[in-house]
PDB file of N, CA and C in Angstrom:
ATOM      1  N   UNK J  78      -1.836 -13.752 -21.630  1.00  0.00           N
ATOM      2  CA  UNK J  78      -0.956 -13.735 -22.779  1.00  0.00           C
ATOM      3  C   UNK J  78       0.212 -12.804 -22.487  1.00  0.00           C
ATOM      4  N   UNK J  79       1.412 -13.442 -22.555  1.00  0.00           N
ATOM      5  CA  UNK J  79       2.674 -13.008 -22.724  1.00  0.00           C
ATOM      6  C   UNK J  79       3.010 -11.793 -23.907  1.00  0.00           C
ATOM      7  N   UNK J  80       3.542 -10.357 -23.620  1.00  0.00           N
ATOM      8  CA  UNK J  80       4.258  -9.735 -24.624  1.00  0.00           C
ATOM      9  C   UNK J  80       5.370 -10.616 -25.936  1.00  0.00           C
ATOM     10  N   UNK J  81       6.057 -11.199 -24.955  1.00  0.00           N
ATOM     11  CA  UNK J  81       7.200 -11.833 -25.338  1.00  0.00           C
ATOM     12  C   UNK J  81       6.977 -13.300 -25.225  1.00  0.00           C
ATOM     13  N   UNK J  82       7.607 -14.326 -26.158  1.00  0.00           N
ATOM     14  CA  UNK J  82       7.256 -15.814 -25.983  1.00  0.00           C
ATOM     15  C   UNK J  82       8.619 -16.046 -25.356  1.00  0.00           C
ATOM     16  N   UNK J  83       7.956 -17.492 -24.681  1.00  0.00           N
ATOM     17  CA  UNK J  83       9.732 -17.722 -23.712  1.00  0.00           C
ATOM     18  C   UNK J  83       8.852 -17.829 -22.290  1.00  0.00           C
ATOM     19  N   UNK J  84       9.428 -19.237 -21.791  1.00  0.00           N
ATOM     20  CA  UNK J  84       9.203 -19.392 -20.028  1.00  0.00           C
ATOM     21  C   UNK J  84      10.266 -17.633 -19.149  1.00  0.00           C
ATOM     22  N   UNK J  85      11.028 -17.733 -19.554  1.00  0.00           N
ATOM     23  CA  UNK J  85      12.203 -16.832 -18.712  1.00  0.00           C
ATOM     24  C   UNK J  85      11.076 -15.403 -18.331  1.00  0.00           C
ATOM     25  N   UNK J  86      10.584 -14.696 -19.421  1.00  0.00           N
ATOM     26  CA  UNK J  86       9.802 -13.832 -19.552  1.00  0.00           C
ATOM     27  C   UNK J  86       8.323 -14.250 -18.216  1.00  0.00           C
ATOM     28  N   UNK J  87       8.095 -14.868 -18.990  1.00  0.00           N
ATOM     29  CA  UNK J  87       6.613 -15.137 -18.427  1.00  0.00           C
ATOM     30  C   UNK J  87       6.679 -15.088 -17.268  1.00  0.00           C
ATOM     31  N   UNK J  88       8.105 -15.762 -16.418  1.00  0.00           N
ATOM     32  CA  UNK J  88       8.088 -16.006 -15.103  1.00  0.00           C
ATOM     33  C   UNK J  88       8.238 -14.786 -14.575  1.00  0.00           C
ATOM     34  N   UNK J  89       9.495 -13.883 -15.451  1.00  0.00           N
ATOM     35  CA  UNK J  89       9.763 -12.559 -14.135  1.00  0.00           C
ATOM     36  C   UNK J  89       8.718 -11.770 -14.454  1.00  0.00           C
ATOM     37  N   UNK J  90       7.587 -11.994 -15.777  1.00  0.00           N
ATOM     38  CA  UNK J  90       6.605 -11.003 -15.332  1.00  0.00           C
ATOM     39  C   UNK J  90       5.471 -11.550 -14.111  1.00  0.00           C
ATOM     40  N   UNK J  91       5.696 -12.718 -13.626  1.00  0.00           N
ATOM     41  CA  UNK J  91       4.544 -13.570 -13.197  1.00  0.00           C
ATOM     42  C   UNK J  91       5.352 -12.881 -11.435  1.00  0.00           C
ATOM     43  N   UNK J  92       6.515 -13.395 -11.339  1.00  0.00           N
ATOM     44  CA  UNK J  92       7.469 -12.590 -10.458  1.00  0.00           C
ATOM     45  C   UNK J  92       6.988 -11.446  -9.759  1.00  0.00           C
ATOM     46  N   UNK J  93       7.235 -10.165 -11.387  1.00  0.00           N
ATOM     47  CA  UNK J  93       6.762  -9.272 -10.469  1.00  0.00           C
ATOM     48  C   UNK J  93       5.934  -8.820 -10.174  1.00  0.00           C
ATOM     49  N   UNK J  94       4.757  -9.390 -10.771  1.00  0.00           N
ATOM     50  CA  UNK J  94       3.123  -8.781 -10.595  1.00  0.00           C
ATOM     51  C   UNK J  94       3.269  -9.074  -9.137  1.00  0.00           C
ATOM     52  N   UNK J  95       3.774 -10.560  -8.451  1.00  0.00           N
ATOM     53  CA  UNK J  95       3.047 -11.358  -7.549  1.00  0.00           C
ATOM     54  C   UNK J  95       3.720 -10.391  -6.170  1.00  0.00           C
ATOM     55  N   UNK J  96       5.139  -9.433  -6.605  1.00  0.00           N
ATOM     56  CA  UNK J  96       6.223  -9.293  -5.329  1.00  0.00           C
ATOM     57  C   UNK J  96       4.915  -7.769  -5.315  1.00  0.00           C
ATOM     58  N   UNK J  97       4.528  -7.149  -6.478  1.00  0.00           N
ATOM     59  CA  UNK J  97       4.150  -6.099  -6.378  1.00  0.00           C
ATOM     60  C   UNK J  97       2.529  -6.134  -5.591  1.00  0.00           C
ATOM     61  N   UNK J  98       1.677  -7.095  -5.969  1.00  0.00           N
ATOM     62  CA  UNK J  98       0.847  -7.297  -5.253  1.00  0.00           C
ATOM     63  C   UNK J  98       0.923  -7.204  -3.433  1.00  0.00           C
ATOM     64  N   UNK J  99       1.789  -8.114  -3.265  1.00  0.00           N
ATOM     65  CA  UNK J  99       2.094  -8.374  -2.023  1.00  0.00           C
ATOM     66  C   UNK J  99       2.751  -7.052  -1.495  1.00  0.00           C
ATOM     67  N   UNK J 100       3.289  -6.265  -1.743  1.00  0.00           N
ATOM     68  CA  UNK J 100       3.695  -5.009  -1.499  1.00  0.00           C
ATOM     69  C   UNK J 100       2.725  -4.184  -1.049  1.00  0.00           C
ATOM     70  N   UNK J 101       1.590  -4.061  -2.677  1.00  0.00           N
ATOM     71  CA  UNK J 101       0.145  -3.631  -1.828  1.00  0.00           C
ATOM     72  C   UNK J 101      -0.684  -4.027  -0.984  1.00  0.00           C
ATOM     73  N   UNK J 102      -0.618  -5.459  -0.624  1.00  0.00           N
ATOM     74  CA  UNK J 102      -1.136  -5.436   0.520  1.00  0.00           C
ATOM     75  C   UNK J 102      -0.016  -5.650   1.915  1.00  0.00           C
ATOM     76  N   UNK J 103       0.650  -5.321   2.280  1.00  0.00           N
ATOM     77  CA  UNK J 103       1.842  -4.810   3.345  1.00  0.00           C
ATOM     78  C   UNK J 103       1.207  -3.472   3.417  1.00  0.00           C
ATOM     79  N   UNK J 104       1.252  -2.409   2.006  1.00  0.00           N
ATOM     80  CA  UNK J 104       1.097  -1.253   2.535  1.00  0.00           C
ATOM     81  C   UNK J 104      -0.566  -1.669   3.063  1.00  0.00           C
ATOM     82  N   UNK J 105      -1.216  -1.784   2.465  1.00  0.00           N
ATOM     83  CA  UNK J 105      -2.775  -1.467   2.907  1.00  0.00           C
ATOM     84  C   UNK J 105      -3.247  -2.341   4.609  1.00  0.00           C
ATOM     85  N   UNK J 106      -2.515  -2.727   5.029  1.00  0.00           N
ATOM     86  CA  UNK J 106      -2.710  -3.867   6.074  1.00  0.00           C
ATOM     87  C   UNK J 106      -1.743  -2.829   7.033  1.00  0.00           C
ATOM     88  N   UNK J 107      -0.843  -2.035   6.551  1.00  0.00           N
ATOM     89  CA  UNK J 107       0.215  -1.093   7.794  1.00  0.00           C
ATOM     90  C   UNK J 107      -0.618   0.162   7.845  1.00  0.00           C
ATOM     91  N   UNK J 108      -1.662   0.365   6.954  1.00  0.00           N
ATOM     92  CA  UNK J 108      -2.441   1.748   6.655  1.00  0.00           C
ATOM     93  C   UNK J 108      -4.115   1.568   7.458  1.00  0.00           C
ATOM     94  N   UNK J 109      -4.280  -0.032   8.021  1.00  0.00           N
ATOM     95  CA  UNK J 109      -5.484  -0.105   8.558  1.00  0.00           C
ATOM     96  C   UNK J 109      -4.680  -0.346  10.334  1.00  0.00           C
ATOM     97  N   UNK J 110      -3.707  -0.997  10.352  1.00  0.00           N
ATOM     98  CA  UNK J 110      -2.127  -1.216  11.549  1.00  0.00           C
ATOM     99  C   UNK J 110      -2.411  -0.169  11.771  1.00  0.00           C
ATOM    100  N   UNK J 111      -2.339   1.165  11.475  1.00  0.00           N
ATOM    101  CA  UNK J 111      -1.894   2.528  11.735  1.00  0.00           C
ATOM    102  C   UNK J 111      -3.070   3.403  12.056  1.00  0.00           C
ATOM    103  N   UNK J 112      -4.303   3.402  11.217  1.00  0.00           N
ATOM    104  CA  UNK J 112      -4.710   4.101  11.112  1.00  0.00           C
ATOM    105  C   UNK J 112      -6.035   3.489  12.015  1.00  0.00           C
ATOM    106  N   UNK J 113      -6.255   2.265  11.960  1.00  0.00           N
ATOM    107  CA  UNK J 113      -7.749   2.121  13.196  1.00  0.00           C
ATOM    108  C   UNK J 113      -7.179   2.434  14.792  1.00  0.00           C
ATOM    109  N   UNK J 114      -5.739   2.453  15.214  1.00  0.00           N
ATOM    110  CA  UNK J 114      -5.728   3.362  16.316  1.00  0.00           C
ATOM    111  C   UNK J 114      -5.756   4.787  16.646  1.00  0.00           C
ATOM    112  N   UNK J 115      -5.168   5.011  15.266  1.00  0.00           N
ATOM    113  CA  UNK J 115      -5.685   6.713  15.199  1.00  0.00           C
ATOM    114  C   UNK J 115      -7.113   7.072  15.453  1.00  0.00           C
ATOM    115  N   UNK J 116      -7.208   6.110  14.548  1.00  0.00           N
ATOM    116  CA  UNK J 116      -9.404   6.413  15.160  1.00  0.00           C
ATOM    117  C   UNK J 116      -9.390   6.478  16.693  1.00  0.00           C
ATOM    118  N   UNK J 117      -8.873   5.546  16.716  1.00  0.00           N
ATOM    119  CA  UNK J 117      -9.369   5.413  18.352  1.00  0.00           C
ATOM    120  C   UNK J 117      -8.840   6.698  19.389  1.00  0.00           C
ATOM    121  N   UNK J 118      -7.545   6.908  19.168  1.00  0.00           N
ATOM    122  CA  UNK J 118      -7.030   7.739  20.087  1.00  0.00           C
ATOM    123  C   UNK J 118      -7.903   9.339  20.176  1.00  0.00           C
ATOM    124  N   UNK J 119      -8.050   9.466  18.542  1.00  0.00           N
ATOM    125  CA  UNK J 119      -9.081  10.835  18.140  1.00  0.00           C
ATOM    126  C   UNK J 119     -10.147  10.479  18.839  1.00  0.00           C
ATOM    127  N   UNK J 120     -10.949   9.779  19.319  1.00  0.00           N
ATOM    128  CA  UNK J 120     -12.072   9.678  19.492  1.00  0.00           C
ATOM    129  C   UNK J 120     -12.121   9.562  21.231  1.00  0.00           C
ATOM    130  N   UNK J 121     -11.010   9.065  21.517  1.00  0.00           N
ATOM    131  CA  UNK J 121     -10.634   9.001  23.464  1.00  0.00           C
ATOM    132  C   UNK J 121     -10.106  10.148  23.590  1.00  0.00           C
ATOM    133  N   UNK J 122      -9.020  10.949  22.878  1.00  0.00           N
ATOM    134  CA  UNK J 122      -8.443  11.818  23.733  1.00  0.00           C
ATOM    135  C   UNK J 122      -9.150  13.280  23.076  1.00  0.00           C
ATOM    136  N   UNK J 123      -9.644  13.246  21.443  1.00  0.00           N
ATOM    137  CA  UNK J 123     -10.043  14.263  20.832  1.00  0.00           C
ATOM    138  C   UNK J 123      -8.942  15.105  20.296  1.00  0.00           C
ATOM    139  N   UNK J 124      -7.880  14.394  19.503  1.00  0.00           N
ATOM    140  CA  UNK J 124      -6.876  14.749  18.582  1.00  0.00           C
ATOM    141  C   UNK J 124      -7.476  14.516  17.285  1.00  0.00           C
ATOM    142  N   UNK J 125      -6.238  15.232  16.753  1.00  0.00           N
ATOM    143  CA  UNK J 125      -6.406  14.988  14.898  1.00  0.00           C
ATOM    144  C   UNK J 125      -5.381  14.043  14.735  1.00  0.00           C
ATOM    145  N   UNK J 126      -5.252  13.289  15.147  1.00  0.00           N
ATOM    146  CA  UNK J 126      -4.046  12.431  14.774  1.00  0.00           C
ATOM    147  C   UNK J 126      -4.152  11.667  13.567  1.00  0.00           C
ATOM    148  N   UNK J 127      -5.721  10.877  12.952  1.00  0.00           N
ATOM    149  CA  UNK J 127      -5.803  10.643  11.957  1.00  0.00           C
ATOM    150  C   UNK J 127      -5.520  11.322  10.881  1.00  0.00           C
ATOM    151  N   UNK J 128      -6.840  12.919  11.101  1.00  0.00           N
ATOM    152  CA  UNK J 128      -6.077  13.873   9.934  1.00  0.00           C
ATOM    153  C   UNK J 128      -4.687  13.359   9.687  1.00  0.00           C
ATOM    154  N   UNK J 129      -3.911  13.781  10.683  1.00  0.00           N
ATOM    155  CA  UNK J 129      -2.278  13.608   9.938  1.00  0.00           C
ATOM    156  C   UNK J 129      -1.733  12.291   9.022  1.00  0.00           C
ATOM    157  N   UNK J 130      -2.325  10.849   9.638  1.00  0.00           N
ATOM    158  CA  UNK J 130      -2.123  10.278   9.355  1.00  0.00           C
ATOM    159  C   UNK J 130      -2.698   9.692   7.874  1.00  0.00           C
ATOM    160  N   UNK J 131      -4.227  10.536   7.859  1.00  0.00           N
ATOM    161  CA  UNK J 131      -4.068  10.475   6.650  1.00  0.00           C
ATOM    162  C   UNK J 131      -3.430  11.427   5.371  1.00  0.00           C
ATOM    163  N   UNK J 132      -3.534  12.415   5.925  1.00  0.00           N
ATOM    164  CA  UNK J 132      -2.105  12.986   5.074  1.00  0.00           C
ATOM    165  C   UNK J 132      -1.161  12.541   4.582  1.00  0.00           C
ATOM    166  N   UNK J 133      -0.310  11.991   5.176  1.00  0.00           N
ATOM    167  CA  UNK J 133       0.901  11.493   5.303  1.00  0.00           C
ATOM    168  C   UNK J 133       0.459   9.832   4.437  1.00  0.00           C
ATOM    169  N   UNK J 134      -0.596   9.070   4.257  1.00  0.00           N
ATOM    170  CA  UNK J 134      -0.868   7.961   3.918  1.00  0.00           C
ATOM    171  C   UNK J 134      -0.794   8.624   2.737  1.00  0.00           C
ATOM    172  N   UNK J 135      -1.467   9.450   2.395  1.00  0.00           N
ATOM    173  CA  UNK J 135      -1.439  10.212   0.829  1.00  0.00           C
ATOM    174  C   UNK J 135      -0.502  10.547   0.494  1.00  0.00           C
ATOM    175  N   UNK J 136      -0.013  11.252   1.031  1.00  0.00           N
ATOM    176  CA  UNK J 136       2.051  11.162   0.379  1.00  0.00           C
ATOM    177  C   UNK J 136       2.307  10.754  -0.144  1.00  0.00           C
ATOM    178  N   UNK J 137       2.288   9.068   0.951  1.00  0.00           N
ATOM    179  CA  UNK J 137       3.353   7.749   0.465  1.00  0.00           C
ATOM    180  C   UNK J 137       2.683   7.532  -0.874  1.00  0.00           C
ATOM    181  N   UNK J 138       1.238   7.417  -1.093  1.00  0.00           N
ATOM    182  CA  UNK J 138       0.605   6.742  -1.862  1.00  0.00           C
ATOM    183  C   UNK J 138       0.984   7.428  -3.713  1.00  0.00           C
ATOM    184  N   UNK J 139       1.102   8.789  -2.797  1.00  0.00           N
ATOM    185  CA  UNK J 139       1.276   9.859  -4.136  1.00  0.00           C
ATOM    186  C   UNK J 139       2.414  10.169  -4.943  1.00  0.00           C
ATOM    187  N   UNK J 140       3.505   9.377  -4.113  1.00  0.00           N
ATOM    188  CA  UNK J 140       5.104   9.554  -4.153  1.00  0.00           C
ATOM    189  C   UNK J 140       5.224  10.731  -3.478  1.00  0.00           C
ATOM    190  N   UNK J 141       4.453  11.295  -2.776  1.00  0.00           N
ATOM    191  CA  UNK J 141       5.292  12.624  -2.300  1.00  0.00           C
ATOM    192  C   UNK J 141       4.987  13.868  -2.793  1.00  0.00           C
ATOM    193  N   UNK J 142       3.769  13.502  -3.772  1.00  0.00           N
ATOM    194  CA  UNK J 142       3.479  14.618  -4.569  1.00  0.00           C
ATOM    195  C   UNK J 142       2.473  15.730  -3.970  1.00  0.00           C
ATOM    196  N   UNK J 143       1.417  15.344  -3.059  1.00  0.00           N
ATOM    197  CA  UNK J 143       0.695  15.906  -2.124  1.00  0.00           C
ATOM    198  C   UNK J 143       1.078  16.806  -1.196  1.00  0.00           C
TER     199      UNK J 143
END
């Protein structure tokens, strides 16, 4: 159910759920991209590189607030 009656409405909310979805999964698909080689490298060379990376995943996620 629509706030507002009217196709015009319905669509750009249908719009932006669908651009915003897809956004979250870009980020979550660049955050497993990123972060299952961090595993790996921590675990071959014995860095924290994940630590950082998850840091820094929390950031983005947080706006920056972390």
């Amino acid at each position: 159910m629509f706030v507002q009656p009217g196709r015009r409405y319905a669509v750009r909310t249908w719009t932006g759920d669908l651009v915003q979805f897809v956004l979250g999964l870009v980020y979550y698909l660049a955050v497993v991209a990123l972060g299952a080689p961090a595993v790996l490298l921590d675990r071959l060379l014995g860095t924290r590189l994940y630590d950082r990376f998850v840091s820094l995943a929390e950031r983005i996620d947080h706006g920056g607030a972390a």
